[in-house]
Amino acid sequence: MTLLADILTILLNGLQQGAIYVLLAVGLSIILGTLKFVNFAHGALYLVGAYLGLFITGQVPLNNGQLAEWGIQSYGIGLGFIAALVIVPIVVFIVGLLMERFVAQAFYERPDTDQILVTFGLAIIVQETLRALLGGSSQPFPQPSWASGPIALPVVGNFPRWRLGVIAITAVLVLGVYALVEYTDFGLIVQAGTLDGEMVRLLGIRLSRPYLVVFGIGAALAGVAGVVGGPLANVNPNIGTEQLVPAFLTVVIGGVGKIEGAVVAGLMLGTLQVLLIQTGYAAWSQVGIYALAALVLLVRPQGLLGSEVEVS
Amino acid sequence: MSDEPRDATATAAADADAEVSGGFADRWANFRDREISTVLLTVVGVAVFPFLFNNFLDGYTQLATLMLIYGIFAVGFDILLGYTGLLSFGHAVFFGGAAYAAGIFSASVSSSPLLVLLAGTAFAVLLAWIVGFLSLRRGGIYFAILTLTFGQMSFYLAASPLAFLTNGENGFTSVDIGSLLGVIDIHGGVPFPLSMLVDNMLYVFVAAMTVLSVAMANRILHSPYGTVFRAIRENERRAEFVGLDVWRYKLMAFIISAAFAGIAGSLFAIEGNYVPLESLYWTESGRIVIMTVLGGVGSLFGPLFGAGLYLYIENIVSGFPTLGPFWHLILGVVFVVAVVLFPDGIWGGIDYVRRMVVGGEDE
């Protein structure tokens, strides 16, 4: 009975750990799969989401950074967590639209090394602007009051309520995006465009608008990930780059452009990490996910659920 | 440079398309294309650099030394990015890995600087062979992400499971550097005539390695090997149709570039007597990407300039009261502008101006 409880606890914690990877990876994956655009600024969108979430939920005192030097004591409008969950994706969606129009579009025809370079530069700009204005120190992102504290689950016992919340929010969002891509006309156009953009254009369908929306959705998911992931750790300007690498791993392990793949891979990485920590190999928990990623890519370079077609 | 004597071998060594018509631009091109003049220019450059730097640019010799070390790293990185067209986001693993290897070697085997340098570089080359072999299985973004993966894996390995070797988060502090060839104190001063230009021996040592590295890079890039690299960058598929084993050449480019990173990493450990854990983190890889792109990919001296500029901004400009807090941000903006508008970086810009002035040929 306790063994079962242990296994379930590890699985649940793994789900929660992997949930943030999944949220980031799904956005990254649909942008990469559909637009063939490598977005190294995806972590920066997560960062924007986290800080924006902090701004909307509460009043954060400012101790350092330029804003504090200019005499602004705190920032935030204190609207609460639900408001953040609604507003952040909308704002970051718009940020995504702007990014597509003014940055990504100019780089579709250029080699992917250039795409990586320019988005890497953008990520630095976002990160350093936030650091300069708000200071580099870590700020706590409080859990929403309605979801703090433990909840008694059958078999598992007490489990932090917020972790279940993270899993639930992720599940709803990812299912929503999956349904949008798989079961709507919009999704059909996007999928067809991924397979053969020229043919879709010849059929008289303009792809520029669906592509714009895909970029926006991907960005919005990264923004939500920032709000959802914020309360799990402190918020500081480095969290964007820290999340970017595992998110990319999740995409390539799962297979580029595959939402199911991103989910499976994210859960794998999360569970492995939690497993290593809870079995006393905490020192290996980070090495483990990179080793697993390397192993999968060596055996199946196209990713677990990826198709043989190379994304170039 | 216009008063440099022009002899018959100059024309022979020059490219076939550079006909000698007596114009200044042609004479300059002739001079420039000879290997010995590249080396001479580098020697003169590294010799007067600390003097100018310390007296006119608010610099100090330690920073000048560091600039050359990162310059070597960037020159090597450019062989991969600029000439072969491969973007590695895990090059810190060779720089930091070599620094750790050099440091551990110095503490437990021999403290001779040359042997330490050799040990660090050899480690980087071996590591590059493995990482390159695994990462080059797929091109494009997969290469960038796989190198990133191996880089992060090494960072976390050094951070805790291997902490008994690397001293974990505190960095490796027991670096022990002896005297060069048993007689020259590498952290000491230099004798009189030289001391007018440079004040410490470490700089001289690093400068010598810089000249050697530039000469090596120049030789490699002007050999048939370098031509193949460029062919791969221009069109990989075409290179393959011609019958070249593209994969093998890419692996060699990767290993060569890691060797430069290894030299730089070993020198870094020797210079600072310390190896920080951050030298393995992926932001270190990002730094070298920025340096190389800012300076100018696909040119020999561009990356050296980029490394110098980056470290200058990081160490000197960051101290300015108004600009200081924003230095990283400014660098990010300059970087993005460079990627969008000037893909050839600062060196490309200089070259452009030079062509405007002297009316040389497009290259």
mmCIF file of C-alpha atoms in Angstrom, chain A residues 15-29 41-54 57 81 84-93 141-142 144 162-163 165-174 177 216-236 239-244 246-248 250:
data_model
loop_
_atom_site.group_PDB
_atom_site.id
_atom_site.type_symbol
_atom_site.label_atom_id
_atom_site.label_comp_id
_atom_site.label_asym_id
_atom_site.label_seq_id
_atom_site.Cartn_x
_atom_site.Cartn_y
_atom_site.Cartn_z
ATOM 1 C CA LEU A 15 3.161 15.551 -13.633
ATOM 2 C CA GLN A 16 3.447 18.899 -11.879
ATOM 3 C CA GLN A 17 7.167 19.238 -12.637
ATOM 4 C CA GLY A 18 6.570 18.264 -16.245
ATOM 5 C CA ALA A 19 3.503 20.490 -16.611
ATOM 6 C CA ILE A 20 5.554 23.675 -16.983
ATOM 7 C CA TYR A 21 7.842 21.985 -19.517
ATOM 8 C CA VAL A 22 4.751 20.869 -21.440
ATOM 9 C CA LEU A 23 3.155 24.330 -21.444
ATOM 10 C CA LEU A 24 6.354 25.879 -22.779
ATOM 11 C CA ALA A 25 7.097 23.049 -25.165
ATOM 12 C CA VAL A 26 3.668 22.979 -26.815
ATOM 13 C CA GLY A 27 4.004 26.653 -27.764
ATOM 14 C CA LEU A 28 7.576 26.227 -28.902
ATOM 15 C CA SER A 29 6.641 23.106 -30.825
ATOM 16 C CA ALA A 41 13.061 34.085 -27.014
ATOM 17 C CA HIS A 42 10.384 31.655 -25.828
ATOM 18 C CA GLY A 43 11.929 31.656 -22.368
ATOM 19 C CA ALA A 44 11.739 35.445 -22.386
ATOM 20 C CA LEU A 45 7.980 35.207 -22.987
ATOM 21 C CA TYR A 46 7.767 32.931 -19.944
ATOM 22 C CA LEU A 47 9.695 35.577 -18.016
ATOM 23 C CA VAL A 48 7.321 38.310 -19.194
ATOM 24 C CA GLY A 49 4.385 36.131 -18.150
ATOM 25 C CA ALA A 50 5.822 35.610 -14.666
ATOM 26 C CA TYR A 51 6.559 39.305 -14.045
ATOM 27 C CA LEU A 52 3.266 40.394 -15.547
ATOM 28 C CA GLY A 53 1.506 37.849 -13.356
ATOM 29 C CA LEU A 54 3.306 39.259 -10.339
ATOM 30 C CA THR A 57 -1.737 39.645 -8.630
ATOM 31 C CA PHE A 81 -4.599 35.377 -9.522
ATOM 32 C CA ALA A 84 -3.640 37.281 -14.035
ATOM 33 C CA LEU A 85 -4.643 33.986 -15.620
ATOM 34 C CA VAL A 86 -7.000 35.884 -17.931
ATOM 35 C CA ILE A 87 -5.013 39.046 -18.679
ATOM 36 C CA VAL A 88 -1.510 37.625 -19.071
ATOM 37 C CA PRO A 89 -2.283 35.308 -21.999
ATOM 38 C CA ILE A 90 -4.114 38.107 -23.806
ATOM 39 C CA VAL A 91 -1.212 40.535 -23.386
ATOM 40 C CA VAL A 92 1.443 37.968 -24.278
ATOM 41 C CA PHE A 93 -0.680 36.862 -27.253
ATOM 42 C CA PHE A 141 5.197 34.861 -6.166
ATOM 43 C CA PRO A 142 2.478 33.894 -3.661
ATOM 44 C CA PRO A 144 -3.455 31.969 -4.902
ATOM 45 C CA TRP A 162 -1.554 24.220 -5.805
ATOM 46 C CA ARG A 163 0.360 21.398 -7.489
ATOM 47 C CA GLY A 165 -4.004 23.242 -9.718
ATOM 48 C CA VAL A 166 -0.920 23.429 -11.964
ATOM 49 C CA ILE A 167 -1.704 20.004 -13.407
ATOM 50 C CA ALA A 168 -5.349 20.900 -13.997
ATOM 51 C CA ILE A 169 -4.657 24.264 -15.669
ATOM 52 C CA THR A 170 -2.039 22.676 -17.914
ATOM 53 C CA ALA A 171 -4.358 19.851 -18.886
ATOM 54 C CA VAL A 172 -7.189 22.237 -19.812
ATOM 55 C CA LEU A 173 -4.936 24.529 -21.874
ATOM 56 C CA VAL A 174 -3.130 21.773 -23.721
ATOM 57 C CA VAL A 177 -4.874 23.825 -28.133
ATOM 58 C CA GLY A 216 0.356 34.350 -30.810
ATOM 59 C CA ILE A 217 -1.021 31.142 -29.288
ATOM 60 C CA GLY A 218 2.469 29.783 -28.747
ATOM 61 C CA ALA A 219 3.491 33.007 -27.054
ATOM 62 C CA ALA A 220 0.335 33.094 -24.910
ATOM 63 C CA LEU A 221 1.050 29.552 -23.685
ATOM 64 C CA ALA A 222 4.535 30.641 -22.622
ATOM 65 C CA GLY A 223 2.974 33.602 -20.802
ATOM 66 C CA VAL A 224 0.499 31.380 -18.940
ATOM 67 C CA ALA A 225 3.369 29.040 -18.085
ATOM 68 C CA GLY A 226 5.023 32.002 -16.379
ATOM 69 C CA VAL A 227 1.919 32.701 -14.274
ATOM 70 C CA VAL A 228 1.355 29.042 -13.422
ATOM 71 C CA GLY A 229 5.030 28.286 -12.808
ATOM 72 C CA GLY A 230 5.747 31.503 -10.927
ATOM 73 C CA PRO A 231 4.373 30.373 -7.537
ATOM 74 C CA LEU A 232 6.403 27.140 -7.674
ATOM 75 C CA ALA A 233 9.646 29.067 -7.232
ATOM 76 C CA ASN A 234 10.796 32.646 -6.836
ATOM 77 C CA VAL A 235 10.689 35.025 -9.772
ATOM 78 C CA ASN A 236 13.946 36.555 -11.004
ATOM 79 C CA ILE A 239 14.122 32.019 -14.886
ATOM 80 C CA GLY A 240 13.409 32.515 -18.589
ATOM 81 C CA THR A 241 16.735 31.191 -19.775
ATOM 82 C CA GLU A 242 16.643 28.475 -17.120
ATOM 83 C CA GLN A 243 13.349 27.144 -18.481
ATOM 84 C CA LEU A 244 14.289 27.479 -22.143
ATOM 85 C CA PRO A 246 14.423 21.886 -20.799
ATOM 86 C CA ALA A 247 11.566 23.234 -22.922
ATOM 87 C CA PHE A 248 13.615 22.762 -26.090
ATOM 88 C CA THR A 250 10.912 18.465 -24.449
#
